[in-house]
C-alpha positions as a printed NumPy array, in Angstrom:
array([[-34.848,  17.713,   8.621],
       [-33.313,  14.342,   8.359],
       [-32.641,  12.601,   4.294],
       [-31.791,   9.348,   6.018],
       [-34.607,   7.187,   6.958],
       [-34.225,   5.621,  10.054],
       [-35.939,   2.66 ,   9.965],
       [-34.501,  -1.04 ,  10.253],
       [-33.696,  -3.01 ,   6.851],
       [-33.412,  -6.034,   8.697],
       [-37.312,  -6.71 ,   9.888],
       [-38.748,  -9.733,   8.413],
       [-42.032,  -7.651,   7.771],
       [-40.671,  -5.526,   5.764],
       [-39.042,  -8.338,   3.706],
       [-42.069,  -9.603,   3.284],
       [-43.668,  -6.497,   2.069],
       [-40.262,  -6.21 ,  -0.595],
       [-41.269,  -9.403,  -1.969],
       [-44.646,  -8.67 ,  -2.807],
       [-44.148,  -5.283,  -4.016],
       [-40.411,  -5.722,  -5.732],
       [-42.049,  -5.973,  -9.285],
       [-44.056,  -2.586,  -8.632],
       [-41.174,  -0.931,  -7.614],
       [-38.897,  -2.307, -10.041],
       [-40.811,  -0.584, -13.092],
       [-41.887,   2.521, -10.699],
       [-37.871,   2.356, -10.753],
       [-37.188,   1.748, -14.52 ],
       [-39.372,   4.327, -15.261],
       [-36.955,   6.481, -13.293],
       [-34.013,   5.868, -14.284],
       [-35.17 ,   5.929, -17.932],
       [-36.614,   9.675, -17.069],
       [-32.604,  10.413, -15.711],
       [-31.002,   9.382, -18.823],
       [-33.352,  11.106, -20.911],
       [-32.928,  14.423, -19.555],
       [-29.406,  13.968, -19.988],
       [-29.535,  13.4  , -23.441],
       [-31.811,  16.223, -24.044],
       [-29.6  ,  18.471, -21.856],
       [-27.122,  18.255, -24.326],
       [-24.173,  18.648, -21.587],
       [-21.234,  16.58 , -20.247],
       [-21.909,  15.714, -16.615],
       [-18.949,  17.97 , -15.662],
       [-19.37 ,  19.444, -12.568],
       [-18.139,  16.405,  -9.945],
       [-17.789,  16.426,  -6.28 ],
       [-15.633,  13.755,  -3.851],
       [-17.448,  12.653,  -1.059],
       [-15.818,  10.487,   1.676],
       [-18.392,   9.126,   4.303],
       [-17.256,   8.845,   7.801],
       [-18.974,   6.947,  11.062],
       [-17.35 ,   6.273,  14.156],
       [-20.152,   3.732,  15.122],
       [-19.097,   0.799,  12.594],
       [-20.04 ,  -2.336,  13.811],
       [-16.793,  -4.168,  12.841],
       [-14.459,  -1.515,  14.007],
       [-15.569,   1.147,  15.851],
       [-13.674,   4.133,  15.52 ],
       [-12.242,   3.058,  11.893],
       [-11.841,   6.443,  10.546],
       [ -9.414,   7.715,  13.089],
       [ -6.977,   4.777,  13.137],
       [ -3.991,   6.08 ,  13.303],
       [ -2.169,   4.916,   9.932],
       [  1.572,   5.743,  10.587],
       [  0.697,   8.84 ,  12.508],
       [ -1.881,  10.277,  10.577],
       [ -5.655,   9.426,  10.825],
       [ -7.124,   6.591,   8.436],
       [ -9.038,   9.336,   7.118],
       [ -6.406,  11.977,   6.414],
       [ -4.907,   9.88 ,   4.805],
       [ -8.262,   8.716,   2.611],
       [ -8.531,  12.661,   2.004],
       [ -5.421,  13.256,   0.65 ],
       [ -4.733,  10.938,  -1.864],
       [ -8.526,  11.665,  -2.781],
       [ -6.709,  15.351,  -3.259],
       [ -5.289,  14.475,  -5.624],
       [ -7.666,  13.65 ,  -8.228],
       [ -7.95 ,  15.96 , -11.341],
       [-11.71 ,  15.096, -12.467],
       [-12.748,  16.252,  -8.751],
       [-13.853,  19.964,  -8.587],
       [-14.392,  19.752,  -4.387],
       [-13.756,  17.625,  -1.851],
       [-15.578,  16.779,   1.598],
       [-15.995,  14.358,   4.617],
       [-19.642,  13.769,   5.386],
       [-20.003,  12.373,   9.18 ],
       [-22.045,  11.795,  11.947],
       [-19.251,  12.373,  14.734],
       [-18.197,  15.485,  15.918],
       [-14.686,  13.795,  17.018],
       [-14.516,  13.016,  13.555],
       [-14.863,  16.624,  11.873],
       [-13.328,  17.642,  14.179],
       [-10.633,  15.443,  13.333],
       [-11.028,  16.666,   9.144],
       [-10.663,  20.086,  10.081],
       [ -7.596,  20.161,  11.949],
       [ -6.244,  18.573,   8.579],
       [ -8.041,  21.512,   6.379],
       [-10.815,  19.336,   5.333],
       [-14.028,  20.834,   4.355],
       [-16.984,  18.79 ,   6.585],
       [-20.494,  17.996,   6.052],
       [-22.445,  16.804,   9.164],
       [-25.001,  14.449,   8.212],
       [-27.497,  12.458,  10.473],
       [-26.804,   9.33 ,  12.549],
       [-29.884,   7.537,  10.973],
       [-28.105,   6.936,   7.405],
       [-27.929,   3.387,   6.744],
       [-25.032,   3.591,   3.878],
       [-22.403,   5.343,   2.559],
       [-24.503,   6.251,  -0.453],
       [-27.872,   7.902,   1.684],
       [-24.887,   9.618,   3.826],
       [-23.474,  11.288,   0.225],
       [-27.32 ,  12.021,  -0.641],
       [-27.856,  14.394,   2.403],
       [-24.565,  15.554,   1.648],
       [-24.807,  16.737,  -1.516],
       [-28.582,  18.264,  -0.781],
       [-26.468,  20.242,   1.795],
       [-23.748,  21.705,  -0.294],
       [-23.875,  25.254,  -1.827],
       [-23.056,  24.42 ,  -5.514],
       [-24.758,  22.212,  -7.701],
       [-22.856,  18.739,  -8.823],
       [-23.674,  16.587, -11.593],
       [-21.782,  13.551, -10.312],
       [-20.672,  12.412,  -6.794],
       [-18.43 ,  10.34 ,  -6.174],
       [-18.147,   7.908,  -2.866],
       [-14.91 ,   7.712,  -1.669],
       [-14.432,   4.85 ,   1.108],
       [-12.682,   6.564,   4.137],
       [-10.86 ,   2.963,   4.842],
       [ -9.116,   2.861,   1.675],
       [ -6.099,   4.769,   2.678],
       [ -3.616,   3.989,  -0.679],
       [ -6.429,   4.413,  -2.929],
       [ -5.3  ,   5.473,  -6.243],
       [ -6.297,   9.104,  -7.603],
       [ -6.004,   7.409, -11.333],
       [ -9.037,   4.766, -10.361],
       [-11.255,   7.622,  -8.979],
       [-10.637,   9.353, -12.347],
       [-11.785,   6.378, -13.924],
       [-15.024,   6.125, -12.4  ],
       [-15.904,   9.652, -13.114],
       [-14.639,   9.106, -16.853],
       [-16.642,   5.73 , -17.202],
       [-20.002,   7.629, -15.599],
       [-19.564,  10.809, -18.096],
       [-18.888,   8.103, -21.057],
       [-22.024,   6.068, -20.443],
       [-25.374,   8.336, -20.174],
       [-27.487,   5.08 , -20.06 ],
       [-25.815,   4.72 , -16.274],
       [-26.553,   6.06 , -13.317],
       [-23.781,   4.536, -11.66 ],
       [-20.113,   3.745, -12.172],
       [-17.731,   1.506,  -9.832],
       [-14.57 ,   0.018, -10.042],
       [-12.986,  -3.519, -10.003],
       [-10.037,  -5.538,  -9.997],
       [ -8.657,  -9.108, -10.143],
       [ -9.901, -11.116,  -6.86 ],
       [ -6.709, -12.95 ,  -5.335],
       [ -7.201, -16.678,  -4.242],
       [ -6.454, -16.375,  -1.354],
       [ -9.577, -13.914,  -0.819],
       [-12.189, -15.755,  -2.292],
       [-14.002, -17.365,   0.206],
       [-13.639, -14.134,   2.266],
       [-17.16 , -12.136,   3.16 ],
       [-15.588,  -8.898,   3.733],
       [-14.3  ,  -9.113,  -0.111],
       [-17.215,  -8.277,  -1.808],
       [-17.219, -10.173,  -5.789],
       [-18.677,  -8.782,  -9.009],
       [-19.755, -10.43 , -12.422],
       [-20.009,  -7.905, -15.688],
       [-21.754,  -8.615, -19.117],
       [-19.871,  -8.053, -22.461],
       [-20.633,  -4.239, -22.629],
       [-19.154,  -3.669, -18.92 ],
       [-22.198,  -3.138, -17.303],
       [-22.674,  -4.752, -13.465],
       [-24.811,  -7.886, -13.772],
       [-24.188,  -9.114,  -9.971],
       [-22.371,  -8.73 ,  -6.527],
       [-22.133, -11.218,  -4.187],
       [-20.146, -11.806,  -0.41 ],
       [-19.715, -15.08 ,  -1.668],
       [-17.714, -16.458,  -4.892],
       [-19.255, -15.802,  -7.964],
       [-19.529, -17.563, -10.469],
       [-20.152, -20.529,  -8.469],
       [-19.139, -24.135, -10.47 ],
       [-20.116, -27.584,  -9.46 ],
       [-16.899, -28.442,  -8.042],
       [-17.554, -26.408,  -4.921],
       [-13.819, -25.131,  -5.197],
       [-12.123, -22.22 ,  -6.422],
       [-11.073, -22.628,  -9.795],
       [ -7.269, -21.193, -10.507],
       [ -7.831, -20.73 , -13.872],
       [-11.312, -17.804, -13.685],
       [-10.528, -14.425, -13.641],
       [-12.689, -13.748, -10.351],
       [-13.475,  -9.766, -10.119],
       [-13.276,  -8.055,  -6.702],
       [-15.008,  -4.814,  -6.4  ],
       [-13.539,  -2.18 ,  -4.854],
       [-15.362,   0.069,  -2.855],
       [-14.799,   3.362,  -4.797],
       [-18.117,   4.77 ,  -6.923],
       [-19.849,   7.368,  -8.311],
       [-23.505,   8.489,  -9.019],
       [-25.495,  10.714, -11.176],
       [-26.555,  13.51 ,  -8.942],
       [-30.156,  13.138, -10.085],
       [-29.99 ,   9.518,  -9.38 ],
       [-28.573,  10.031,  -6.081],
       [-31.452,  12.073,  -4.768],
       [-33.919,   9.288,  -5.775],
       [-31.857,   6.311,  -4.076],
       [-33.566,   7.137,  -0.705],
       [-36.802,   6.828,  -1.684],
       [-36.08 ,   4.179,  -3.6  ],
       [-37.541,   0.748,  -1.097],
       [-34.684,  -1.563,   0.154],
       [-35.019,  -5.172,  -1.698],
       [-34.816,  -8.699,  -1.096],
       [-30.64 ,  -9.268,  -2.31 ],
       [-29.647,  -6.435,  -1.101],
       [-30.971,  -7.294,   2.348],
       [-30.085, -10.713,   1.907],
       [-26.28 ,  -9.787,   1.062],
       [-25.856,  -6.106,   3.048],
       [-24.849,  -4.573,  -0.192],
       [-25.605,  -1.422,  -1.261],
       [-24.809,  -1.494,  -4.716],
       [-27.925,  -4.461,  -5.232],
       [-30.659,  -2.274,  -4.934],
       [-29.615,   0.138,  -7.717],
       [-29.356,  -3.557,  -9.959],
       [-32.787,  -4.765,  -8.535],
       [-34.733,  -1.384,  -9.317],
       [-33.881,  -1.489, -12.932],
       [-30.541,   0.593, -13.005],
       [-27.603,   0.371, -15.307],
       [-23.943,   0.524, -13.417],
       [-21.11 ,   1.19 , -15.323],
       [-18.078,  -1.194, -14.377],
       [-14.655,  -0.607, -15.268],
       [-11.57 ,  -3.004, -14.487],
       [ -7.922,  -1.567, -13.301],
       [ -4.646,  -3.011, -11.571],
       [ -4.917,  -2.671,  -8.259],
       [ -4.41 ,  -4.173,  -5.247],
       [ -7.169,  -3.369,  -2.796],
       [ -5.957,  -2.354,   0.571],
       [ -8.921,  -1.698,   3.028],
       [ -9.287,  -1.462,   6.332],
       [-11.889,  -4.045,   7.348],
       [-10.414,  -5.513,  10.709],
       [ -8.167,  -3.918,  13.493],
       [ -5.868,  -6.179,  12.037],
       [ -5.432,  -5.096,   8.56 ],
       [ -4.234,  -2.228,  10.1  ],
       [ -0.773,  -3.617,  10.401],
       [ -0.978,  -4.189,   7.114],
       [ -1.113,  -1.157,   5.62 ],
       [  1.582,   0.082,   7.178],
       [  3.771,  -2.637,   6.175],
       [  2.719,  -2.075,   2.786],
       [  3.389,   2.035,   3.19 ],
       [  6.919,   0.998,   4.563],
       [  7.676,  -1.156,   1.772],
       [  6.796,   1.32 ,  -0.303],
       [  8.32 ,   4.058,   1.711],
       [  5.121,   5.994,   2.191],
       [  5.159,   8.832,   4.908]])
């Protein structure tokens, strides 16, 4: 049977049945999460046992096919799958999909393959069914975006690191400085953090916003990139968990685990994001891997 639930985020009834229940669920939520990082502390334990998961679809509505772009003659998602590899806090490492071309695809590289149903809305209710799927128990899972081909194995490390270090989270994710020129840029999703480096917002748009209207040089914007990682236990309440207002309102993921109540775990590292949004970030890439004389 199906994890995913199939039905539409997008219908204005069921926005209007988020509003009115939002507060319900937040402390239905909070109660949750507080249960989570409770029976962590009582269990005593490091959340050591961590799996990689890297969520494929073929049928992406901005570029179908995305995960088998070929990137210098190797699959977007090979490539995705080996530098995930190569990460030492990672005990296994899978593709979860909905496309047979696809794992198909991941095997003839040597990749082990989840199948998971086509009704999965995000990457995160993809890694859920996942992981209920796998024959060893994890204590953290970590989403690995399948179009960030040069992502580095030291930042997926640090989200694992920053998730065992905080047992008040249930989340971690990972951010870097936002460039100017990608500010006013939807597909470049923006992040705020409090003082403690906990998530406080996400936003398609710029944020903070100031009442100039204009970008201002001298802010240290935060991009977030799309790398992150759950607490197992977490992860299989997400589902169930009902989709809310923002994160309808922005298509982000990461909102609903803010608007239920949850803590996320943010940690800041030098990178330059390189995803794969467009057909034409493609050549991109592979200017970038030449430069950098990347087979």
């Amino acid at each position: 049977m199906s994890v995913c639930n199939s039905t539409s985020e997008s219908s204005s009834s069921t926005r209007g049945w988020l509003v009115h229940g939002l507060v319900l669920a937040a402390a239905v939520a909070a109660a949750a999460g507080a249960h989570v990082a409770l029976a962590l502390r009582r269990s005593g334990r490091l959340r050591s046992r961590v799996v990689g998961i890297i969520p494929a679809r073929f049928a992406s509505t901005r570029f179908e096919g995305k995960p088998l772009v070929d990137i210098l003659g190797k699959p977007m998602i090979q490539r995705t799958w080996e530098r995930t590899k190569l990460a030492s806090t990672l005990d296994h490492v899978v593709v979860a999909t909905d496309d047979e071309k696809i794992a198909e695809c991941c095997r003839g590289f040597g990749a082990d393959v989840i199948m998971t149903s086509e009704s999965c809305r995000n990457g995160t209710e993809r890694c859920n069914e996942a992981l209920q799927k796998l024959a060893k128990k994890y204590d953290i899972v970590v989403n690995i975006q399948g179009d960030e081909p040069l992502i580095e194995p030291e930042i997926i490390d640090g989200v694992v690191k920053a998730l065992q270090g905080a047992p008040d989270a249930v989340f971690s994710t990972a951010v870097t400085s936002l460039k100017p020129e990608d500010a006013l840029d939807p597909n470049r999703v923006k992040c705020v953090v409090n003082n403690h480096g906990y998530a406080i917002y996400f936003s398609r748009g710029l944020i903070p916003f100031n009442k100039s209207g204009k970008v201002n040089p001298q802010f240290p914007y935060l991009l977030h990139l799309g790398i992150q990682s759950y607490d197992s236990k977490f992860l299989k309440i997400y589902p169930e968990l009902p989709p809310t207002p923002l994160q309808l309102e922005e298509d982000l993921e990461q909102l609903k685990v803010l608007e239920n109540g949850y803590k996320m775990k943010v940690i800041k590292v030098d990178h330059d994001a390189h995803g794969v949004d467009t057909p034409e970030d493609v050549e991109k890439i592979e200017s970038l891997m030449r430069e950098r004389n990347i087979s």
